[in-house]
Short mmCIF file of C-alpha atoms and ligand atoms in Angstrom, two decimals:
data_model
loop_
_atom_site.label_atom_id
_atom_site.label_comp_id
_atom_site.label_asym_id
_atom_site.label_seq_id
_atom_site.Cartn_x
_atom_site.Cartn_y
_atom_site.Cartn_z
CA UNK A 1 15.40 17.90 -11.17
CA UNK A 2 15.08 21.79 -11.50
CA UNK A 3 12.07 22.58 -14.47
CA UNK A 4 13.22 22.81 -17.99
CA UNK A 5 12.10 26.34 -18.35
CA UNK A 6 14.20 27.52 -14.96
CA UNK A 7 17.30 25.65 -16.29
CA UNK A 8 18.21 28.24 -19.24
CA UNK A 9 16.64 31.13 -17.23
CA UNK A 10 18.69 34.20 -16.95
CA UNK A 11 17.75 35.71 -13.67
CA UNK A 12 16.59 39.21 -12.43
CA UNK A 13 19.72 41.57 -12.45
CA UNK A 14 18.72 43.55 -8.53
CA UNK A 15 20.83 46.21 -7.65
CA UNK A 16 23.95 46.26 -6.01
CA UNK A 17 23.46 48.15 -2.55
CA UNK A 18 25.31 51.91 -2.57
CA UNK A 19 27.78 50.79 0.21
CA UNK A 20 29.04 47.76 -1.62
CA UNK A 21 29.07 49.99 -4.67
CA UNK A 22 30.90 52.56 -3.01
CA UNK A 23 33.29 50.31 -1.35
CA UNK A 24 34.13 48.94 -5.01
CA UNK A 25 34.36 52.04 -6.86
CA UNK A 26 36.03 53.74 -4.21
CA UNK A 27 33.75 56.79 -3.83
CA UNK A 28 33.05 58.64 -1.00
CA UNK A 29 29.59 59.68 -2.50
CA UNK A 30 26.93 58.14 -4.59
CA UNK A 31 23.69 58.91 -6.17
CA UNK A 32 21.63 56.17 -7.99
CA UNK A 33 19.61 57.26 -10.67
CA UNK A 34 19.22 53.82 -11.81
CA UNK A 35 16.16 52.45 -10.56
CA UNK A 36 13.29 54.91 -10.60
CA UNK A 37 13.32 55.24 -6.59
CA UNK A 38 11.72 58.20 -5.76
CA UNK A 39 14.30 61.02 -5.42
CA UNK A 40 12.75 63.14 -2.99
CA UNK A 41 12.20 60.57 -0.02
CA UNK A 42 9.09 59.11 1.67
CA UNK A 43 6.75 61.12 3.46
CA UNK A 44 7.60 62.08 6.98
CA UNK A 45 4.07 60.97 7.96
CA UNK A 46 5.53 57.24 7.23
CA UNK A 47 8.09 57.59 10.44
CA UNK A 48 5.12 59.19 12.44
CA UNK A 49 2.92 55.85 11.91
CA UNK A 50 5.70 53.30 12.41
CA UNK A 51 6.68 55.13 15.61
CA UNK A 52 3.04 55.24 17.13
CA UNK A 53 2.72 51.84 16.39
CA UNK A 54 5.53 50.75 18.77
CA UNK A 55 5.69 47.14 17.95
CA UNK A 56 2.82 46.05 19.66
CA UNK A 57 2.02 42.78 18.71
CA UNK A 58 5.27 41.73 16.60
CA UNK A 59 4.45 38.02 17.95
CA UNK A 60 1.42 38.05 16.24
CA UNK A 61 0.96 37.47 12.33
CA UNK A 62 -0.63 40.35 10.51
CA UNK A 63 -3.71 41.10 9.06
CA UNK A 64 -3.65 38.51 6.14
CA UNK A 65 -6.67 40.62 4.48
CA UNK A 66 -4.91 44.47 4.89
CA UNK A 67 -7.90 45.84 5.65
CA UNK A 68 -7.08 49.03 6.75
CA UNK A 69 -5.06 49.64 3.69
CA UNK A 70 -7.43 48.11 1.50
CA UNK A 71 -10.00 50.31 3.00
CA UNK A 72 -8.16 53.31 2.49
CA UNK A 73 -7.04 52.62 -1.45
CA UNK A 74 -10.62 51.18 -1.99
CA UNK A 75 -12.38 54.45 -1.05
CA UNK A 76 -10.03 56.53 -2.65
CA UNK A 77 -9.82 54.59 -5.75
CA UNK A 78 -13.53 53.97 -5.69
CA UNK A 79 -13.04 50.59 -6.03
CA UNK A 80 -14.78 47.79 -4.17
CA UNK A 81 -12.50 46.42 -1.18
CA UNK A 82 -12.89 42.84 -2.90
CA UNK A 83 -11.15 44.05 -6.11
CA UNK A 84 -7.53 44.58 -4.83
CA UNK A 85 -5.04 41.85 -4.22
CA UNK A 86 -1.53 43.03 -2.19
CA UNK A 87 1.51 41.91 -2.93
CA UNK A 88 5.25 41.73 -1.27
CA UNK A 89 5.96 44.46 -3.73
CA UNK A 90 4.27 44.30 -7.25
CA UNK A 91 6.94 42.28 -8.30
CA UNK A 92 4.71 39.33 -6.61
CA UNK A 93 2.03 39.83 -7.83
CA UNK A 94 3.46 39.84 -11.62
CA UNK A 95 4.67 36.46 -9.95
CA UNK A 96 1.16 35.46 -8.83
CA UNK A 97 -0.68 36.51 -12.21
CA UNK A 98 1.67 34.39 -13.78
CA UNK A 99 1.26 32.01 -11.58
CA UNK A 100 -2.12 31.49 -11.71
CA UNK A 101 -3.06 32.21 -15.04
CA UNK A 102 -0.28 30.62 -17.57
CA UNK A 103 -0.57 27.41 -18.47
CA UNK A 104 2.96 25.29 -20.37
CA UNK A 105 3.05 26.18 -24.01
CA UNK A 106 0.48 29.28 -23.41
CA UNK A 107 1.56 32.88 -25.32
CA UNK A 108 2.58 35.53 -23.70
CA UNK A 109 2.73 39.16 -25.35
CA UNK A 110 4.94 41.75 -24.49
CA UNK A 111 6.53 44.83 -25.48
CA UNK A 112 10.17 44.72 -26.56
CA UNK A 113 11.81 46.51 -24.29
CA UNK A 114 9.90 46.35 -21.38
CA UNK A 115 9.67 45.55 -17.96
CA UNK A 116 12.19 42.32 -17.34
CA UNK A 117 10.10 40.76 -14.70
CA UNK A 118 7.00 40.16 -17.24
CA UNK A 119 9.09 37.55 -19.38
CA UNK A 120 10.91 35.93 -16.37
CA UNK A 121 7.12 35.27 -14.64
CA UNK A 122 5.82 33.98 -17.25
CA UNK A 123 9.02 31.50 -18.44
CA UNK A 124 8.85 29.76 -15.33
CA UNK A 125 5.43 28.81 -16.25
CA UNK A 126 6.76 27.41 -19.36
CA UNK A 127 4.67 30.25 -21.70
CA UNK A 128 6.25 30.84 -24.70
CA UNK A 129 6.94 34.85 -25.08
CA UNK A 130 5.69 36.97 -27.86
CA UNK A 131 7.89 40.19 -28.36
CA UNK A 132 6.11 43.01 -30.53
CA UNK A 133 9.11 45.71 -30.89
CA UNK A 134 7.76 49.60 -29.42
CA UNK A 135 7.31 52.25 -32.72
CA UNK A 136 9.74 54.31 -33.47
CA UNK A 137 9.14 57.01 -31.01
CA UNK A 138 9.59 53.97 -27.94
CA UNK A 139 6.03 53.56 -27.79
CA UNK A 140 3.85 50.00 -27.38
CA UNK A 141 2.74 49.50 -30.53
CA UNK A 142 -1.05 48.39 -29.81
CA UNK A 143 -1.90 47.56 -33.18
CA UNK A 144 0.72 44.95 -33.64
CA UNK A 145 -0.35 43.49 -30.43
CA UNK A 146 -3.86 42.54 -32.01
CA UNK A 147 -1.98 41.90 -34.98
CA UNK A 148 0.07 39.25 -32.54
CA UNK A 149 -2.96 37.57 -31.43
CA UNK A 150 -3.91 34.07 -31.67
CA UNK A 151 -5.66 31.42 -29.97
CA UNK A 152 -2.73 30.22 -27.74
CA UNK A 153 -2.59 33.81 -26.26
CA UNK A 154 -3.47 33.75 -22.53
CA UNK A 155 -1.79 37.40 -21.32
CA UNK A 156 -1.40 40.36 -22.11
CA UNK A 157 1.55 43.11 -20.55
CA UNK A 158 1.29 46.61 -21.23
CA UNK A 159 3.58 48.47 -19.15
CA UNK A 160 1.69 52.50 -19.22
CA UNK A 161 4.00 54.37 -19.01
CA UNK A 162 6.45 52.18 -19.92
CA UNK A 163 9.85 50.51 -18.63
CA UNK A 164 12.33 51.41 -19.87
CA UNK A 165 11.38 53.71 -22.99
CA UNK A 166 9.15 56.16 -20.47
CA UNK A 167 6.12 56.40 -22.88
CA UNK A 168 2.66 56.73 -22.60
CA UNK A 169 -0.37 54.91 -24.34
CA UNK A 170 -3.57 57.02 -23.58
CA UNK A 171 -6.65 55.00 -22.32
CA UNK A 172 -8.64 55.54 -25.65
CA UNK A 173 -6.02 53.63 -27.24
CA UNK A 174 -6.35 51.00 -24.49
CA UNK A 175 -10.04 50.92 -24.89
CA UNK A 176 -9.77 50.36 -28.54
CA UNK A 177 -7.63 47.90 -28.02
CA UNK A 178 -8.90 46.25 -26.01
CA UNK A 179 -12.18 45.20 -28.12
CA UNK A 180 -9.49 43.51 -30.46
CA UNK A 181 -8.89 41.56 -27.34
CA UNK A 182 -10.92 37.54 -26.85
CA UNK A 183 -12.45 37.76 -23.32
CA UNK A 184 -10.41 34.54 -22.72
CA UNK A 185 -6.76 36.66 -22.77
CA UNK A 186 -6.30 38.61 -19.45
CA UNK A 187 -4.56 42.40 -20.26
CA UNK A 188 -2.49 43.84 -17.32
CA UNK A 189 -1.60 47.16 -17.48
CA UNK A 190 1.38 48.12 -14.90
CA UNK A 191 0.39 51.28 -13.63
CA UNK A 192 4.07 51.65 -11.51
CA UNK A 193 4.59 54.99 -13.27
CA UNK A 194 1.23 56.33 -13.96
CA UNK A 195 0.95 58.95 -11.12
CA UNK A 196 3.98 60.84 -12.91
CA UNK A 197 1.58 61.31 -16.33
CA UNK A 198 0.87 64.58 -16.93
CA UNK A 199 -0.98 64.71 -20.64
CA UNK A 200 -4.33 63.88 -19.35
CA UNK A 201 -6.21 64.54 -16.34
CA UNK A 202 -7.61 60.91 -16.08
CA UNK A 203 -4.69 58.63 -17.26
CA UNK A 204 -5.54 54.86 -15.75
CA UNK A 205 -7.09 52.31 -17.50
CA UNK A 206 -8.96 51.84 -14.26
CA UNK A 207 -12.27 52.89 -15.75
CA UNK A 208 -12.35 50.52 -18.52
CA UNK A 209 -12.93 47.86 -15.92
CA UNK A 210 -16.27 48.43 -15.65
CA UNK A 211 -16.31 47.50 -19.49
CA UNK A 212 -13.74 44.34 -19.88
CA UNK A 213 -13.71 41.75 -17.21
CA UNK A 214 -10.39 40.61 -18.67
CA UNK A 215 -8.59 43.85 -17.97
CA UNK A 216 -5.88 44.06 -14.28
CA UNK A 217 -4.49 47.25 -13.61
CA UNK A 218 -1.62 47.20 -11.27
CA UNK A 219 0.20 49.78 -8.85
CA UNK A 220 3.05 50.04 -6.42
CA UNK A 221 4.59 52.31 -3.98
CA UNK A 222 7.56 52.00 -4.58
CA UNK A 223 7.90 54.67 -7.04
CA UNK A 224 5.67 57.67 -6.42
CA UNK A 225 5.03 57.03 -3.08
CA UNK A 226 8.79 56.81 -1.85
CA UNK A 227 8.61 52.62 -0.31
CA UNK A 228 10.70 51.12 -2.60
CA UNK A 229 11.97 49.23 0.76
CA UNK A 230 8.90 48.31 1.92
CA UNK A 231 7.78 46.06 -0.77
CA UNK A 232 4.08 47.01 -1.47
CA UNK A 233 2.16 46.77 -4.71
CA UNK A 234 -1.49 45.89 -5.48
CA UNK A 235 -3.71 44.59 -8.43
CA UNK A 236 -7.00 46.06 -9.32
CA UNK A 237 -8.82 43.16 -10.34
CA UNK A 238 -12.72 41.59 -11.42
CA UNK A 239 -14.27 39.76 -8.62
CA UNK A 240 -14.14 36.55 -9.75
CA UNK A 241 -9.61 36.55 -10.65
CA UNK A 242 -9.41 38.29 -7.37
CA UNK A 243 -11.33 35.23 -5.97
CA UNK A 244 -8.47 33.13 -7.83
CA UNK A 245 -5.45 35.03 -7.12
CA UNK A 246 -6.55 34.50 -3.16
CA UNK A 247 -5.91 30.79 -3.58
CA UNK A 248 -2.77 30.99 -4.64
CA UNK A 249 -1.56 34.19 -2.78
CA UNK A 250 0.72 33.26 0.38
CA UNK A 251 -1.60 33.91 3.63
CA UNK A 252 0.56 36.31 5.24
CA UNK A 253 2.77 37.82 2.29
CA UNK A 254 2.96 41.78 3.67
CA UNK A 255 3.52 42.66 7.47
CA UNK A 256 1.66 44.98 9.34
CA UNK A 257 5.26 47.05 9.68
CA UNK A 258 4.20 47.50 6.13
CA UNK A 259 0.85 47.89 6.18
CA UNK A 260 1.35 51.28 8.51
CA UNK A 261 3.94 52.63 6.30
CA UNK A 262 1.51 51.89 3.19
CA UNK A 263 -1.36 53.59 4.53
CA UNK A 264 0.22 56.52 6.27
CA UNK A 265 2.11 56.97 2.88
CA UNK A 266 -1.11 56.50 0.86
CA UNK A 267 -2.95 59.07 2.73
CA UNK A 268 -0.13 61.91 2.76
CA UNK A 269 -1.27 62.56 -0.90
CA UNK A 270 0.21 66.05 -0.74
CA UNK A 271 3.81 63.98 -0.94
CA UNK A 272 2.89 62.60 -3.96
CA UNK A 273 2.01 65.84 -5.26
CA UNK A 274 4.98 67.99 -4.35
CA UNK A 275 6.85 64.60 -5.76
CA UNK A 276 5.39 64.45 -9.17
CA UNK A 277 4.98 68.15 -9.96
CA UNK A 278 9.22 68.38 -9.10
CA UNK A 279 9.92 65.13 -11.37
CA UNK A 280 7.71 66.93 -14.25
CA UNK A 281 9.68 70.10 -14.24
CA UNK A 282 12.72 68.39 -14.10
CA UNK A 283 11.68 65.62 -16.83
CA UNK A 284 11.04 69.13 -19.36
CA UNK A 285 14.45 70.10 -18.13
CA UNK A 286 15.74 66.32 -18.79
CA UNK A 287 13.94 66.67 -22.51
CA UNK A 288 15.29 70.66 -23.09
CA UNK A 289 18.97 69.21 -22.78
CA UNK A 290 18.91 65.76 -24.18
CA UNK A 291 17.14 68.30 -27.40
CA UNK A 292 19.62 70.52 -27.33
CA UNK A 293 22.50 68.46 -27.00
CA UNK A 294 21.08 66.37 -30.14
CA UNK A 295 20.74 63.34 -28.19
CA UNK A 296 18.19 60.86 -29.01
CA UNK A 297 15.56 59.69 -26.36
CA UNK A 298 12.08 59.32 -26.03
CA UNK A 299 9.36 61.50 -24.86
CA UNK A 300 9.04 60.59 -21.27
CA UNK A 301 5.51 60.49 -19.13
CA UNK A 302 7.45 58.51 -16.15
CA UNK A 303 10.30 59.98 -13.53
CA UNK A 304 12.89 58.22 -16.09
CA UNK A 305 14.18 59.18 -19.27
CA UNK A 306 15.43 56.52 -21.93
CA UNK A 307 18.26 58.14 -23.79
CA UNK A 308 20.69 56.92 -26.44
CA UNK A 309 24.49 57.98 -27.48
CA UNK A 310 27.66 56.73 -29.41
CA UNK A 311 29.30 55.03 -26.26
CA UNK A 312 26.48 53.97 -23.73
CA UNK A 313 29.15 51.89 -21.68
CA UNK A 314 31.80 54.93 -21.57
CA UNK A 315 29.34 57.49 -20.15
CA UNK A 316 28.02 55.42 -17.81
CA UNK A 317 31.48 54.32 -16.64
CA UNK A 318 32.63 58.29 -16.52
CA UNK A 319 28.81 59.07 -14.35
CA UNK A 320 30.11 56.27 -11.84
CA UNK A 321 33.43 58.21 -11.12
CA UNK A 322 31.71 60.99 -10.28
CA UNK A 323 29.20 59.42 -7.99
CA UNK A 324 26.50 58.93 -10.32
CA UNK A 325 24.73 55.28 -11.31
CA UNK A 326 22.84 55.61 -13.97
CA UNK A 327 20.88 52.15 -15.58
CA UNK A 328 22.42 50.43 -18.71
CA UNK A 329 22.20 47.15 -20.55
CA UNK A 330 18.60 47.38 -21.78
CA UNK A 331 19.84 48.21 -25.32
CA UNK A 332 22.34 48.98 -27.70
CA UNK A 333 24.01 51.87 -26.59
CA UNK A 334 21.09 53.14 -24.77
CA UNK A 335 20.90 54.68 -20.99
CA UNK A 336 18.09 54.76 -18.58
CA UNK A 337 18.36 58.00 -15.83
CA UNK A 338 15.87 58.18 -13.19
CA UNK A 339 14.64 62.05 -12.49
CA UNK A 340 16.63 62.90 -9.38
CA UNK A 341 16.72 66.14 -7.44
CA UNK A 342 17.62 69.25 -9.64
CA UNK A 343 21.60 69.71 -8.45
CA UNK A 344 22.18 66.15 -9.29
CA UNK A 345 20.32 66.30 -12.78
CA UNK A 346 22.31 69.53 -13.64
CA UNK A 347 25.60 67.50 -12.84
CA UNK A 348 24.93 64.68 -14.41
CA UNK A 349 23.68 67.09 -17.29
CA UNK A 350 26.84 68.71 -17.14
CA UNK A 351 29.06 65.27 -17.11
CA UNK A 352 27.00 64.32 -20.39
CA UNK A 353 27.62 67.46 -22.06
CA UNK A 354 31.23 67.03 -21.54
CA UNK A 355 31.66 63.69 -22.85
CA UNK A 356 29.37 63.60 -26.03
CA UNK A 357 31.52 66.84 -27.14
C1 LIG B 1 9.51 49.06 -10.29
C2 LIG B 1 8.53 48.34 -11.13
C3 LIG B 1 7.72 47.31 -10.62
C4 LIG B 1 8.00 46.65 -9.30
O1 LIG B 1 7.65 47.37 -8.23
P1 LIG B 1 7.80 46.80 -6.77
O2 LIG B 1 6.48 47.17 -6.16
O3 LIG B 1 8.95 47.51 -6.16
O4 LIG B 1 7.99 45.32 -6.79
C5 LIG B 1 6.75 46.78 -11.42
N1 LIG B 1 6.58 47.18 -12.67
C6 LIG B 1 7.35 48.13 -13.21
C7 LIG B 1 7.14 48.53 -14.61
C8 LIG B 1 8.37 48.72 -12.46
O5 LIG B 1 9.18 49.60 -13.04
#
């Protein structure tokens, strides 16, 4: 018999692929803006390595440890080698925290809205969630999260920036927070978006590590770093939950296909760069016309924008006609566009100008 907490579980909604999209809408052409893939590509250096590499050795199982990536993203992060844990995609490793962390009947806080994939985790290990509702301005309300507190809390999820409302929680507020927190209760803080910040030159919660043993910070490329297919994230974690994540991790859960592409992506930082600085002066363009237009949304930090109007579900319908998928159904009358290459964000801009006249 299936577990009682996977019975009444509703399941991650994944995206439809373009072609079957296409096929069904009958479009010739189709942009999705609906899932925060980077808009600009993946860095030509990734084809480079996966060429060189020639297959040699597809027989063989891969590097279980990752060292060459882990090498690379230690140094750089200046982080010891033994603190990261890789995952098929962070997505698995919000699996594996869960995993090997929540016990039946544990607590769970989140924000409300926020990342899906947090709640579903955590369900399956039969934790009981605790939603504390973002301020007014879309922003994880930290206080009420202490507030929220109590001694069945295990975990912690604070998405920075955050999915889907795009805002930003600086690390002094995370500090201060977290000395609210019992060293028993493990904080994650999803870093997925965090290379698109631009309000403060040092923007992880990385460097609170050092100070609380109880804090994970976790990053992907799938986002920044243009691998969405690839399926690579990693935690940032104390010695001793790396130590326990390794028991439960599966032995060979990313290939060494992926391993090139990570590393070769990792180390073309000047991607990134060009990547981020675009999003940002598109993101002020985003903000300029949602402001102008008198549509509500929040103040973004991510390479998304959270936006609401009168007829979510009509907008979105009249964006897919015209080859354009943004994200809806993660509230009332509210739409989620990912930051896409200027001509598309000034047609889309000019679509939504259209219909909220
Ligand atoms: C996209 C996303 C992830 C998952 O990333 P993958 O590495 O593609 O699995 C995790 N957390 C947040 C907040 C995301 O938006």
């Amino acid at each position: 018999m299936v577990k009682k907490a996977i019975a009444d579980l509703k399941p991650y909604t994944p995206e439809d692929t373009l072609d079957a999209l296409k096929q069904r809408e009958g479009l010739s052409k189709l942009v999705r803006l609906s899932a925060n893939e980077n808009a600009f590509g993946t860095s030509p250096r990734v084809a480079e390595a996966l060429s060189k590499w020639g297959f040699t050795g597809a027989n063989r199982y891969p590097d279980s440890n990752m060292t060459t990536l882990r090498e690379a993203i230690a140094s750089r992060l200046n982080v010891s080698a033994d603190a990261l844990v890789f995952g098929n995609g962070l997505d698995e490793i919000l699996a594996l925290l869960s995993r090997t962390l929540v016990e039946p009947g544990d607590d769970v806080i989140v924000a409300e809205p926020t990342f899906s994939e947090y709640a579903l985790n955590a369900v399956v290990e039969g934790a009981t969630m605790v939603d504390v509702s973002v301020d007014s301005d879309g922003v994880t309300d930290l206080a009420s999260f202490t507030n929220a507190i109590t001694p069945k809390t295990r975990m912690i999820w604070i998405c920075n920036p955050n999915n889907p409302t795009g805002t930003f929680v600086s690390k002094a507020e995370i500090a201060a927070f977290m000395k609210t927190v019992p060293a028993s209760v493990t904080v994650i803080v999803d870093e997925a978006y965090i290379d698109f910040t631009t309000v403060e030159d040092d923007p992880s919660a990385l460097s609170l590590m050092a100070q609380f043993d109880n804090l994970v910070v976790l990053r992907t490329f799938s986002k920044a770093y243009g691998l969405a297919n690839f399926r690579v994230g990693f935690a940032i974690v104390s010695p001793t939950l790396g130590n326990q994540l390794e028991r439960v991790r599966l032995p060979y859960n990313l290939s060494t296909f992926t391993e090139i592409a990570a590393t070769a992506a990792f180390q073309d930082q000047s991607f990134v760069t060009k990547t981020v600085t675009t999003v940002a002066a598109e993101r002020k363009k985003w903000q300029q016309f949602l402001t102008d237009q008198g549509i509500a949304f929040y103040p973004s930090q991510a390479n998304f924008i959270f936006f609401k109007v009168a007829d979510a579900d009509g907008l979105a319908a009249t964006l897919l006609k015209n080859g354009y998928l943004l994200r809806s159904g993660l509230g009332d009358n509210w739409l989620r566009v990912t930051i896409g290459q200027p001509a598309d964000n000034q047609a889309v801009q000019e679509i939504i100008a259209a219909f909220v006249k």
